[in-house]
Short mmCIF file of C-alpha atoms in Angstrom, two decimals:
data_model
loop_
_atom_site.label_atom_id
_atom_site.label_comp_id
_atom_site.label_asym_id
_atom_site.label_seq_id
_atom_site.Cartn_x
_atom_site.Cartn_y
_atom_site.Cartn_z
CA MET A 25 -9.06 3.26 -6.72
CA ALA A 26 -6.64 5.91 -6.02
CA HIS A 27 -7.99 6.09 -2.42
CA PHE A 28 -7.42 3.05 -1.38
CA TYR A 29 -3.92 2.50 -2.60
CA LYS A 30 -3.36 6.18 -0.74
CA THR A 31 -5.01 4.13 2.16
CA LEU A 32 -3.00 1.01 1.51
CA PHE A 33 0.43 3.13 1.21
CA ALA A 34 -0.37 5.59 4.52
CA ASP A 35 -0.96 1.78 6.88
CA TYR A 36 1.50 -0.45 5.20
CA PRO A 37 4.63 2.26 3.87
CA GLU A 38 6.44 -1.16 3.36
CA VAL A 39 4.44 -2.32 0.39
CA LYS A 40 5.09 0.91 -0.85
CA PRO A 41 8.70 0.16 -3.05
CA LEU A 42 6.50 -3.49 -4.22
CA PHE A 43 5.42 -1.51 -6.93
CA ALA A 44 7.72 1.01 -8.15
CA ASN A 45 7.93 -0.01 -11.12
CA THR A 46 4.56 -0.23 -11.48
CA HIS A 47 2.02 1.59 -13.91
CA MET A 48 -0.85 2.79 -10.80
CA GLY A 49 -3.54 4.41 -13.18
CA LYS A 50 -2.91 1.06 -14.71
CA GLN A 51 -2.67 -1.11 -11.31
CA ALA A 52 -6.02 1.18 -10.06
CA LYS A 53 -8.11 -0.25 -13.75
CA GLN A 54 -7.19 -3.99 -13.23
CA LEU A 55 -7.70 -3.78 -9.21
CA PHE A 56 -11.08 -2.68 -10.20
CA LYS A 57 -11.70 -5.05 -12.92
CA SER A 58 -10.49 -7.34 -9.99
CA LEU A 59 -13.48 -6.25 -7.88
CA VAL A 60 -16.43 -6.04 -10.94
CA LEU A 61 -15.54 -10.02 -10.89
CA VAL A 62 -15.15 -10.67 -7.95
CA VAL A 63 -19.23 -8.92 -7.72
CA GLU A 64 -20.55 -10.21 -10.08
CA ASN A 65 -20.04 -14.13 -9.20
CA LEU A 66 -20.42 -13.79 -6.22
CA ARG A 67 -23.00 -17.00 -7.09
CA ASN A 68 -20.80 -18.16 -9.70
CA PRO A 69 -18.07 -19.99 -7.60
CA ASP A 70 -16.62 -21.60 -10.85
CA VAL A 71 -15.93 -18.29 -12.35
CA LEU A 72 -14.22 -17.30 -9.55
CA SER A 73 -12.22 -20.57 -9.03
CA ASN A 74 -10.94 -20.65 -12.45
CA ALA A 75 -9.43 -16.60 -11.75
CA LEU A 76 -8.48 -17.19 -8.79
CA GLN A 77 -6.62 -20.32 -10.21
CA GLY A 78 -4.52 -17.62 -12.90
CA LEU A 79 -3.17 -16.32 -9.92
CA VAL A 80 -1.62 -19.28 -7.70
CA THR A 81 0.58 -20.07 -11.60
#
């Protein structure tokens, strides 16, 4: 996850201010958990749909 954010900020430095008040350790863990959820439920669209609905609200 550290590599992801390092690359993100190197390639798109304009997004770094969006994370100014973010605990990056916690953010990295949440990103990892989200990716695990997606991979584990690729064949279970209901789970993914429910998770994505939570992002919209």
